[in-house]
Amino acid sequence: MGLIEELMKNNYLITPSAFYLLNEYYDGNFNLGQLIKFAKSKGTFIIDSQIAEDFLSSLGLHVKLPLEDSSVSAPETGVEKAPEMASSEVQTDIEPKIEETTTDARVLADGSVEITSDSSDVESYVSTGEPPITEGNETSSTEIGGEKSEFVGGESFVSTGELETPDLGGDVEVESGGDDSSPVEEPRAPVSGVSNGDSNGYADSEEYYENGNGVKPKIVYGDYGVPIAYVGDEVPGEEKSYSVYSDVVIRPKEGFKYRAREIKDDWNVVFDVKNVKFEVPKAKNAAGKEGEIIVKAYSKYFKSRLKKMKRIIRENPEVGGIIDIAKLSYVQTDEDVTILGLVNNKRETRKGYMFEIEDGTGIMKVFINRNNEESKKFFQIMPDSVVAFRGRYSGRNIFFADKIFLPDVPKFRREKPPLEEKVYAILLSDIHVGSNKFCEKAFERFLEWLNGEVNNKKEEELVSRVKYLIIAGDVVDGIGIYPGQYNELAIPDIFDQYEALVNLLRNVPDHITTFIGPGNHDAARTALPQPGFYDEYAKPLKRLKNAAIISNPAVIRLHGRDFLIAHGRGIEDVVNFIPNRSHHRPAEAMLDLLKLRHLAPTFGEKVPIAPDPEDTLVIESVPDLFQAGHVHVMEYKMYNGVFLINTGTWQAQTEFQKMVNIVPTPARVPIIDVETARLRAVVRFDQFCEGV
């Protein structure tokens, strides 16, 4: 029996790098008992590269460091930081005496806003007006691929003085000030999540093993049968070496008036995966094989997608009637018709672009000439997405298309009635409590700010009207998410991570309703959609007052405005398949998903999809706002009346992110005007994050 098996039999785990160090010395220079005794003396049941190195050193053996050892730093990539919003940014040091600045803004001929800063007197003012409604086109905080797009907005750094902003209905960026910076933690990269469920993802899969001392450490098995231990051997009476923030108690500022308290609650979770009743795929008899069951489940899944997408595309008045592929043989070859299907594959040819689509009645090859303006949509279409083509059938199993219809969203939408009073929502994601890169000081400063510790009248107006807080996944850093993570954890216990999160969130004022959804780092099923957190691990979340646990994805209706909340893993596949897309520009990738009306169109790539009989990742109804996270970069964009925003993170940059060139934008708080479902302000606390 090998080293790994022997350790697992005795309830110990070993990382690949540690195995690399120890395996060649096993049996010849030490035995299992010596290794276990050493690990127990270190108070751990996970043998990582550092434990292995120390153990071999204690035996006087030469140590060869593996490449992934924490002592080997990742090379700096020198990647230039991605541009964020379309506003110019003024960086200043925080001094005891704050230098005041003002902003002049003027509207240019193309509709964008030019912002300049100079030193002058200021007037405390925050616009509460509505942003101009842009119909039928897109406005963005960035420019990509030569396609120009503007974002009406500006920013204001409160710590350096109040900036006057004209009532353009744009964006105000605010930096919450202070007089010192505190060490923070870095943001973790988006990697595969913790899976601790059965094949359908709705029940926990866990076992308990006796360790000889009467203690039962809890072990959860991950995606590939790799055991992930969440709880180690605890010595009775021994205090933990890390904090779970039980001493963080923040009370509302005395005399601070919250206008949001006087505004009646008006929210409803209109879509949640937990409310969709699924039948677990099961064999009808003992002869049934698991593989066959899963194939049948995915067959139902894609039929569900096709049915929903057909309804969406038919809502487009330009499409007209859609004919089944099997009926094309009855159509005249000179007659224009429309067909629709799942894109099995696509490729570029010398004269144009070829698709293979399937609609349940048959499979058809579709060709479009490269000289056709519509052929540009070829690059926006991801595998397994559903699109429609108008053209003529050749009679030889090839359809010649003249027009391509994406599901997309309508250019014009009916206006919703105004609210009696302004009410705001704060959108967050990727907090990653438990990581040693978590920006804890910045998050505590944010909680103080939310409790009335503001710097001026501008901030007072913003805070007083905040009534909702939405957190879109990765609330904790998790355990066993990626190799070597154990060495990067400030809180190495999943239960304590959720306890720490709750100890922080309990300081949110009680008039604010908090919505919390899972991400790939959370104790939830890895595959999408994620119905929620596993109660076994996230039990402390139920103690939070005025908190609602939502699924990933979910749709929350706030005062009649629909907010689509998703963690955003589908961005990974967009970056892989669509040219000129990157993790630095998540709003662009979110727009691609919105145009395809699906949160994770491609099957079998980076994003795992659960074999549910219904595709609940289809964006069936057009939201007023689409929120995502996952990639740790804040960016926002406007498209056909839908506001898209990726809400960044609360981690500073990790070594892993340096290797994959992800430059996070941590500790930024976007505040949304619920009435318009647009960005009202961005309040920044990143000056409290070390390494930013």
XYZ file of C-alpha atoms in Angstrom:
692
model
C 0.000 0.000 0.000
C 1.411 3.390 -1.000
C 1.942 6.497 1.077
C -1.299 8.187 -0.010
C -3.437 5.138 0.783
C -1.742 4.583 4.157
C -2.309 8.213 5.152
C -5.954 8.189 4.059
C -6.518 4.985 6.001
C -5.344 6.879 9.091
C -7.466 9.967 8.238
C -4.590 12.121 7.018
C -4.421 13.970 3.685
C -1.395 14.854 1.586
C -0.989 17.459 -1.160
C 0.676 16.580 -4.491
C 3.701 18.755 -3.718
C 4.200 17.054 -0.347
C 3.916 13.635 -1.963
C 6.614 14.706 -4.449
C 8.935 15.499 -1.521
C 8.251 12.472 0.637
C 7.653 9.545 -1.698
C 11.269 8.782 -2.580
C 12.230 8.619 1.134
C 9.197 6.582 2.275
C 10.029 3.200 3.848
C 13.771 3.637 3.214
C 14.345 6.622 5.512
C 11.150 6.936 7.558
C 7.983 5.025 8.270
C 4.326 6.076 8.426
C 4.287 6.285 12.214
C 7.068 8.884 12.264
C 5.282 11.052 9.686
C 1.924 10.915 11.482
C 3.559 11.677 14.819
C 5.277 14.732 13.302
C 2.052 15.983 11.661
C 0.164 15.561 14.932
C 2.827 17.572 16.755
C 2.178 20.367 14.242
C -1.557 20.202 14.955
C -2.602 19.338 11.402
C -4.093 16.419 9.508
C -3.181 17.862 6.077
C 0.415 17.216 5.089
C 1.428 19.976 2.696
C 4.818 20.866 1.218
C 5.858 22.959 4.231
C 5.085 20.132 6.686
C 6.924 17.692 4.408
C 9.953 19.965 4.168
C 10.102 20.460 7.946
C 9.723 16.725 8.535
C 12.560 15.796 6.168
C 14.731 18.529 7.655
C 14.136 17.064 11.130
C 15.472 13.754 9.808
C 18.500 15.440 8.273
C 17.419 14.581 4.727
C 17.989 16.721 1.622
C 14.828 18.547 0.533
C 13.915 19.171 -3.094
C 11.307 21.895 -3.336
C 8.402 21.279 -5.742
C 7.449 24.005 -8.168
C 4.190 24.793 -6.387
C 5.802 25.318 -2.992
C 4.693 28.501 -1.332
C 8.302 29.668 -0.967
C 8.633 29.961 -4.757
C 7.023 33.178 -5.823
C 5.186 33.489 -9.138
C 6.842 35.669 -11.730
C 5.565 39.169 -12.098
C 3.789 39.518 -15.404
C 3.965 43.248 -15.749
C 0.463 43.329 -17.158
C -0.915 46.807 -17.436
C -3.958 47.308 -15.276
C -7.166 47.058 -17.252
C -9.124 50.267 -17.719
C -12.209 50.448 -15.590
C -14.952 53.033 -15.882
C -14.988 55.749 -18.496
C -14.251 58.340 -15.891
C -10.828 59.779 -15.210
C -9.386 58.786 -11.887
C -7.569 61.016 -9.429
C -5.341 59.234 -6.930
C -4.264 61.090 -3.818
C -2.666 60.106 -0.548
C -4.803 60.267 2.550
C -3.461 62.999 4.795
C -4.754 64.267 8.163
C -5.501 67.510 6.305
C -7.542 66.740 3.235
C -6.990 68.743 0.094
C -10.261 69.635 -1.550
C -10.836 69.234 -5.291
C -13.721 69.905 -7.580
C -14.821 68.348 -10.810
C -16.058 70.098 -13.912
C -18.016 67.957 -16.349
C -19.243 68.807 -19.767
C -21.190 66.744 -22.258
C -19.342 66.131 -25.509
C -20.925 65.916 -28.943
C -20.901 62.118 -28.883
C -22.773 61.994 -25.596
C -19.830 61.130 -23.349
C -18.824 63.148 -20.324
C -15.439 64.813 -19.996
C -14.296 65.248 -16.399
C -11.500 67.492 -15.182
C -10.233 68.064 -11.670
C -8.676 71.137 -10.130
C -8.112 72.647 -6.731
C -10.988 74.910 -5.694
C -13.897 75.344 -3.351
C -16.491 72.613 -3.295
C -20.171 72.228 -2.882
C -21.584 69.104 -1.217
C -23.957 67.662 -3.742
C -25.009 64.265 -5.077
C -27.333 64.013 -8.032
C -30.507 62.086 -7.390
C -31.834 62.502 -10.890
C -32.440 59.711 -13.337
C -29.767 58.794 -15.857
C -30.750 59.368 -19.460
C -32.423 56.283 -20.904
C -30.458 54.959 -23.847
C -32.615 52.780 -26.052
C -31.510 50.605 -28.908
C -27.800 51.002 -28.367
C -25.124 50.247 -25.812
C -23.009 52.461 -23.637
C -19.951 51.115 -21.925
C -17.267 52.029 -19.489
C -14.674 50.772 -21.948
C -13.842 50.618 -25.657
C -12.969 47.337 -27.329
C -12.118 46.099 -30.757
C -12.375 49.518 -32.329
C -16.058 49.750 -31.454
C -16.679 53.010 -29.654
C -19.083 53.081 -26.737
C -19.529 55.708 -24.094
C -20.576 55.657 -20.479
C -22.223 58.692 -18.973
C -20.549 58.956 -15.633
C -18.070 60.509 -13.299
C -16.398 59.862 -9.997
C -15.750 61.592 -6.739
C -13.157 60.874 -4.070
C -14.658 61.803 -0.738
C -11.417 61.373 1.174
C -9.842 64.154 -0.842
C -12.743 66.545 -0.743
C -16.233 66.678 -2.164
C -16.628 66.842 -5.902
C -19.458 68.732 -7.500
C -21.231 66.612 -10.096
C -23.827 68.030 -12.481
C -27.223 66.376 -12.539
C -26.538 64.139 -15.531
C -27.962 61.009 -13.979
C -24.522 59.486 -14.284
C -22.201 57.691 -11.928
C -20.505 59.201 -8.927
C -17.377 57.473 -7.688
C -16.593 58.112 -4.048
C -13.539 57.089 -2.067
C -14.360 56.675 1.591
C -11.634 58.375 3.532
C -9.704 57.650 6.634
C -6.372 58.590 8.087
C -4.516 55.336 7.943
C -4.219 52.259 5.784
C -4.536 48.778 7.198
C -3.151 45.511 5.904
C -5.522 43.545 3.733
C -5.608 40.255 1.934
C -5.368 39.442 -1.753
C -8.190 38.237 -4.016
C -8.298 34.595 -4.981
C -8.598 33.627 -8.578
C -11.683 32.017 -10.019
C -11.010 28.302 -9.865
C -13.154 25.213 -9.601
C -15.374 25.015 -6.573
C -16.040 22.689 -3.681
C -18.349 19.854 -4.573
C -19.789 17.950 -1.676
C -23.016 16.631 -3.040
C -24.368 13.560 -4.776
C -24.729 13.261 -8.533
C -27.778 15.514 -8.489
C -26.215 17.986 -6.103
C -29.086 18.214 -3.614
C -27.778 16.049 -0.777
C -24.501 16.077 1.137
C -22.092 13.208 0.509
C -19.969 12.742 3.637
C -18.487 9.992 5.758
C -17.011 9.796 9.233
C -13.859 7.892 10.051
C -12.590 6.819 13.450
C -9.054 8.071 14.055
C -8.260 5.866 16.976
C -8.856 8.592 19.576
C -12.635 8.538 19.458
C -12.686 11.763 17.405
C -14.480 11.767 14.057
C -13.019 14.267 11.613
C -15.523 15.184 8.912
C -14.425 14.484 5.346
C -16.184 15.637 2.199
C -15.364 14.228 -1.225
C -14.803 16.643 -4.108
C -15.465 16.479 -7.826
C -13.031 13.697 -8.657
C -13.229 11.604 -5.521
C -10.479 13.574 -3.813
C -11.205 13.858 -0.089
C -11.433 17.402 1.252
C -11.130 17.543 5.049
C -12.953 20.444 6.640
C -12.328 19.812 10.317
C -9.087 18.711 11.900
C -8.242 17.143 15.244
C -9.029 19.705 17.922
C -7.205 19.745 21.220
C -9.753 20.381 24.014
C -9.330 23.790 25.588
C -6.836 25.002 23.004
C -7.666 28.389 21.498
C -7.582 28.799 17.738
C -4.721 30.817 16.339
C -6.995 32.774 14.007
C -9.865 35.188 14.441
C -13.450 34.618 13.354
C -14.302 38.290 14.023
C -16.436 37.571 17.079
C -15.049 40.800 18.570
C -16.198 42.926 15.610
C -19.220 44.777 16.955
C -20.315 47.903 15.064
C -23.355 49.839 16.191
C -25.300 52.499 14.276
C -24.028 56.002 14.885
C -26.112 57.755 17.483
C -28.458 60.281 15.948
C -27.907 59.091 12.366
C -31.197 59.204 10.468
C -31.942 56.378 8.044
C -34.595 57.430 5.562
C -34.710 53.830 4.346
C -36.332 52.812 7.659
C -39.385 54.836 6.699
C -39.658 53.235 3.256
C -41.838 50.136 3.132
C -40.170 46.843 2.152
C -41.033 45.873 -1.398
C -39.069 42.850 -2.525
C -39.786 39.394 -3.841
C -37.587 36.545 -5.091
C -39.434 35.865 -8.344
C -37.082 33.085 -9.482
C -35.052 30.707 -7.350
C -33.694 27.318 -8.421
C -34.756 25.832 -5.075
C -38.377 26.395 -6.091
C -38.016 24.380 -9.313
C -39.062 20.801 -8.643
C -36.680 18.415 -10.364
C -37.006 14.673 -10.716
C -33.730 13.004 -9.838
C -32.686 10.780 -12.790
C -32.896 7.150 -11.677
C -32.601 3.746 -13.319
C -35.991 2.071 -13.836
C -34.506 -1.362 -13.171
C -31.346 -3.034 -11.977
C -30.046 -3.345 -15.558
C -29.957 0.433 -16.002
C -26.483 1.959 -16.246
C -25.558 5.304 -14.737
C -24.072 6.591 -17.995
C -27.328 5.956 -19.854
C -29.304 7.779 -17.156
C -27.079 10.868 -17.353
C -27.294 10.930 -21.159
C -31.093 10.851 -20.971
C -31.048 13.613 -18.356
C -28.956 15.881 -20.569
C -31.221 15.081 -23.519
C -34.137 16.510 -21.507
C -31.966 19.445 -20.477
C -31.221 20.514 -24.062
C -34.818 19.935 -25.176
C -35.850 22.307 -22.392
C -33.313 24.892 -23.605
C -34.517 24.616 -27.194
C -38.159 25.048 -26.195
C -37.448 28.144 -24.069
C -35.203 29.739 -26.682
C -37.731 29.173 -29.451
C -40.294 31.121 -27.441
C -37.793 33.954 -26.854
C -36.744 34.229 -30.512
C -40.365 34.161 -31.684
C -40.980 37.313 -29.649
C -38.781 39.166 -32.151
C -41.210 40.650 -34.722
C -38.523 40.395 -37.444
C -38.271 36.625 -37.187
C -41.761 35.598 -38.279
C -42.655 31.923 -38.591
C -40.092 29.206 -37.850
C -40.093 25.909 -39.751
C -38.749 22.593 -38.430
C -35.613 21.265 -40.113
C -37.413 17.997 -40.963
C -39.971 19.930 -43.039
C -37.451 21.786 -45.221
C -37.789 19.166 -47.978
C -41.362 20.401 -48.539
C -40.213 23.999 -49.058
C -39.549 25.589 -52.447
C -35.823 26.250 -52.983
C -36.448 29.902 -53.893
C -38.624 30.565 -50.842
C -37.239 32.465 -47.829
C -37.826 30.598 -44.557
C -36.491 30.734 -40.993
C -35.013 27.785 -39.125
C -33.734 27.571 -35.559
C -31.519 25.197 -33.622
C -28.757 24.434 -31.169
C -25.323 25.115 -32.634
C -23.498 21.776 -32.565
C -20.370 23.272 -34.131
C -19.194 26.094 -36.357
C -16.166 26.698 -38.575
C -14.697 29.233 -40.962
C -14.368 28.382 -44.659
C -12.656 30.100 -47.590
C -15.845 31.829 -48.702
C -17.674 32.252 -45.425
C -18.855 30.511 -42.289
C -20.484 27.126 -41.773
C -22.709 26.081 -38.859
C -24.246 22.745 -37.937
C -27.509 23.156 -36.038
C -30.046 20.751 -34.548
C -33.667 21.385 -33.593
C -34.904 18.018 -32.356
C -36.383 17.048 -35.745
C -33.134 16.995 -37.685
C -29.635 18.356 -38.288
C -28.778 20.941 -40.931
C -25.644 22.651 -42.243
C -26.015 26.423 -42.543
C -23.704 28.582 -44.677
C -23.407 32.379 -44.720
C -21.145 34.326 -47.061
C -18.377 36.374 -45.451
C -19.386 39.409 -47.533
C -22.724 39.473 -45.758
C -22.756 41.998 -42.887
C -24.643 39.441 -40.761
C -21.654 37.073 -40.908
C -19.952 39.137 -38.170
C -22.321 37.508 -35.691
C -20.408 34.264 -36.292
C -17.898 35.364 -33.643
C -20.602 36.138 -31.053
C -22.170 32.671 -31.236
C -20.953 30.126 -28.693
C -21.257 26.333 -29.064
C -24.604 24.943 -27.810
C -26.290 28.342 -27.967
C -29.594 28.652 -29.869
C -29.847 30.941 -32.905
C -32.176 31.365 -35.894
C -31.280 31.747 -39.585
C -33.328 33.169 -42.445
C -32.529 32.090 -46.005
C -33.155 29.394 -48.588
C -32.836 25.628 -48.525
C -30.627 24.251 -51.307
C -32.207 20.819 -51.369
C -28.820 19.190 -50.688
C -28.845 19.388 -46.860
C -27.328 22.896 -46.875
C -29.207 26.024 -45.866
C -27.917 29.313 -47.308
C -28.546 32.064 -44.738
C -28.936 35.772 -45.387
C -29.738 36.788 -41.813
C -28.818 35.572 -38.327
C -31.061 36.175 -35.317
C -29.593 35.972 -31.814
C -32.107 35.643 -28.951
C -30.947 39.082 -27.698
C -33.098 41.610 -25.811
C -35.558 44.076 -27.369
C -34.289 47.551 -28.223
C -37.250 49.302 -26.629
C -38.937 48.519 -23.337
C -41.935 49.872 -21.526
C -41.091 52.424 -18.853
C -41.939 51.524 -15.267
C -43.783 53.901 -12.935
C -41.575 56.126 -10.750
C -41.151 55.508 -7.034
C -42.407 57.941 -4.432
C -38.970 58.204 -2.856
C -35.401 57.269 -3.739
C -34.213 53.901 -2.420
C -30.801 52.324 -3.004
C -29.314 48.826 -3.169
C -25.665 47.840 -2.654
C -24.257 45.066 -4.866
C -21.271 42.979 -3.702
C -19.646 39.658 -4.600
C -16.523 37.572 -3.974
C -15.903 38.537 -0.358
C -13.702 35.450 0.227
C -13.754 35.488 4.026
C -11.099 33.038 5.260
C -8.440 33.900 2.700
C -5.295 35.561 3.983
C -5.881 38.048 1.159
C -9.332 39.065 2.404
C -9.518 42.859 2.799
C -10.802 42.637 6.346
C -9.956 46.198 7.391
C -11.623 47.589 4.282
C -14.717 45.460 4.889
C -14.929 46.561 8.513
C -14.570 50.173 7.391
C -17.421 49.572 4.919
C -19.603 48.230 7.755
C -18.807 51.300 9.847
C -19.742 53.478 6.870
C -23.013 51.576 6.520
C -23.685 52.292 10.210
C -23.425 56.047 9.705
C -19.706 56.749 10.076
C -19.656 58.952 6.987
C -17.402 61.819 5.983
C -19.841 64.368 4.595
C -23.389 65.124 3.492
C -22.950 63.296 0.207
C -22.219 60.028 1.910
C -24.896 60.634 4.513
C -27.498 60.939 1.757
C -26.301 57.709 0.124
C -26.165 55.643 3.313
C -29.500 56.872 4.640
C -31.339 55.502 1.598
C -29.667 52.049 1.369
C -32.342 49.417 1.936
C -30.976 46.308 0.195
C -27.647 44.459 0.071
C -27.095 41.741 -2.564
C -24.068 39.392 -2.419
C -23.532 37.313 -5.577
C -21.443 34.359 -4.403
C -17.997 33.358 -3.119
C -18.846 34.715 0.310
C -16.064 32.561 1.813
C -12.805 31.273 0.327
C -13.629 27.607 0.875
C -11.300 24.669 1.474
C -9.558 22.486 -1.077
C -10.538 24.667 -4.037
C -7.102 24.645 -5.670
C -3.685 23.051 -4.971
C -1.773 24.757 -2.200
C -4.776 26.743 -0.972
C -4.323 25.529 2.602
C -1.152 27.642 2.877
C -3.081 30.753 1.773
C -5.894 30.485 4.295
C -6.206 32.710 7.334
C -9.140 30.533 8.491
C -8.437 26.884 7.565
C -11.843 25.538 8.646
C -14.968 25.843 6.452
C -17.286 26.027 9.464
C -15.248 28.846 10.954
C -15.218 30.683 7.628
C -19.014 30.874 7.616
C -18.990 31.767 11.305
C -16.594 34.623 10.527
C -18.774 35.809 7.642
C -21.854 35.903 9.840
C -19.964 37.739 12.599
C -19.203 40.451 10.047
C -22.618 40.592 8.372
C -24.482 40.778 11.679
C -23.217 44.368 11.807
C -25.321 45.355 8.785
C -28.099 47.680 10.076
C -31.301 45.745 10.696
C -33.420 47.792 8.271
C -31.302 46.520 5.354
C -32.421 43.233 3.768
C -29.451 41.109 2.691
C -29.645 38.563 -0.152
C -26.834 35.962 -0.202
C -26.164 33.536 -3.047
C -23.460 30.858 -3.555
C -20.433 30.798 -5.849
C -17.876 28.206 -6.848
C -15.832 28.730 -3.637
C -18.817 28.156 -1.376
C -20.062 24.979 0.286
C -22.526 24.250 -2.500
C -22.713 21.919 -5.454
C -20.093 22.823 -8.035
C -22.249 22.395 -11.122
C -24.615 25.106 -12.289
C -27.235 25.990 -11.303
C -26.517 26.084 -7.571
C -29.717 25.723 -5.511
C -28.065 27.237 -2.423
C -25.595 26.494 0.348
C -25.266 23.135 2.059
C -26.932 23.598 5.430
C -24.328 21.437 7.165
C -21.629 24.037 6.587
C -23.459 27.320 6.090
C -25.787 26.876 9.045
C -24.659 30.166 10.677
C -26.186 32.098 7.745
C -29.635 31.194 9.070
C -28.898 33.197 12.213
C -28.674 36.442 10.279
C -31.640 38.741 10.732
C -33.277 40.201 7.621
C -31.300 37.880 5.349
C -32.559 35.739 2.465
C -30.560 32.884 0.936
C -30.938 32.805 -2.839
C -29.762 30.417 -5.543
C -27.276 30.974 -8.334
C -28.909 32.274 -10.500
C -31.870 34.104 -8.999
C -34.140 37.013 -9.915
C -35.038 39.507 -7.194
C -37.807 42.054 -7.768
C -37.131 45.294 -5.868
C -39.966 47.818 -6.040
C -41.047 46.413 -9.406
C -37.530 46.271 -10.919
C -36.055 42.864 -11.766
C -32.429 42.200 -10.734
C -30.861 39.094 -12.300
C -28.205 37.837 -9.872
C -25.630 35.249 -10.997
C -22.146 34.445 -9.766
C -20.807 34.679 -13.306
C -18.920 31.469 -14.089
C -20.193 31.599 -17.660
C -17.722 34.437 -18.248
C -14.939 31.824 -18.326
C -16.351 30.143 -21.441
C -17.036 33.480 -23.135
C -13.371 34.414 -22.709
C -12.375 31.079 -24.277
C -14.671 31.221 -27.312
C -15.300 34.847 -28.279
C -12.420 36.922 -29.695
C -11.258 40.077 -27.877
C -12.778 39.022 -24.570
C -10.786 38.823 -21.344
C -11.231 38.610 -17.590
C -10.203 42.270 -17.462
C -13.412 43.234 -19.278
C -16.189 41.194 -17.636
C -19.054 43.501 -18.651
C -18.288 42.744 -22.313
C -18.545 39.010 -21.599
C -21.767 39.552 -19.626
C -23.196 41.358 -22.648
C -22.406 38.350 -24.839
C -24.300 36.105 -22.412
C -27.228 38.527 -22.382
C -27.392 38.566 -26.191
C -27.448 34.744 -26.190
C -29.987 34.855 -23.302
C -28.093 32.201 -21.367
C -25.762 32.283 -18.343
C -23.587 29.338 -19.458
C -24.388 28.346 -23.070
C -21.484 25.978 -23.795
C -21.550 22.452 -22.420
C -18.468 20.414 -21.491
C -15.917 23.203 -21.199
C -14.777 25.088 -18.072
C -18.236 25.571 -16.561
C -19.795 22.367 -15.159
C -23.528 21.941 -15.870
C -25.756 19.726 -13.712
C -27.895 17.030 -15.428
C -31.184 18.650 -14.438
C -34.193 17.923 -16.665
C -34.852 21.662 -17.086
C -32.417 24.362 -18.202
C -32.802 27.045 -15.534
C -29.839 29.050 -16.844
C -31.887 30.497 -19.716
C -32.561 34.231 -19.213
C -36.281 33.883 -19.913
C -37.345 37.393 -18.906
C -35.329 40.504 -19.681
C -34.081 41.993 -16.384
C -33.646 45.660 -15.543
C -30.222 44.887 -14.079
C -27.808 41.970 -14.516
C -25.246 41.456 -11.715
C -22.305 39.025 -11.749
C -18.938 38.598 -10.033
C -16.414 35.745 -10.151
C -13.586 37.472 -12.063
C -12.800 40.077 -9.354
C -12.865 43.051 -11.724
C -15.473 45.783 -11.437
C -16.903 47.013 -14.732
C -20.332 48.179 -15.835
C -22.157 48.644 -19.102
C -25.524 49.669 -20.507
C -27.280 47.794 -23.302
C -30.817 48.259 -24.651
C -32.123 49.464 -21.290
C -30.405 46.714 -19.242
C -27.692 47.760 -16.806
C -24.888 45.168 -16.532
C -22.381 45.285 -13.690
C -19.617 43.030 -12.445
C -19.126 43.919 -8.804
C -15.443 43.133 -8.222
C -14.154 41.563 -5.027
C -12.916 42.030 -1.446
C -9.565 40.282 -1.983
C -6.247 41.754 -3.036
C -4.302 40.002 -5.786
C -3.174 36.440 -5.098
C -0.126 34.667 -6.466
C -2.389 32.543 -8.635
C -3.961 35.654 -10.155
C -0.536 37.070 -10.909
C 0.222 33.932 -12.913
C -3.010 34.174 -14.936
C -2.788 37.965 -15.328
C -5.922 38.863 -13.372
C -5.713 42.362 -11.879
C -8.525 42.689 -9.312
C -10.325 45.875 -8.291
C -11.100 45.180 -4.625
C -13.170 46.975 -1.989
C -15.457 49.006 -4.239
C -19.098 49.431 -3.316
C -21.516 50.120 -6.199
C -24.754 51.756 -5.076
C -27.756 51.261 -7.361
C -30.733 53.573 -7.631
C -33.543 51.004 -7.528
C -35.988 53.242 -9.403
C -33.794 53.499 -12.501
C -31.799 50.266 -11.904
C -28.698 52.311 -12.723
C -25.460 53.083 -10.929
C -25.865 55.920 -8.441
C -22.343 55.963 -6.992
C -19.240 53.867 -6.382
C -17.790 54.196 -2.894
C -14.186 53.061 -2.623
C -12.476 51.488 0.382
C -9.472 50.095 -1.485
C -7.126 52.487 0.334
C -7.519 50.105 3.285
C -6.356 47.112 1.197
C -2.679 46.308 1.422
C -1.013 45.670 -1.903
C -3.624 47.491 -3.980
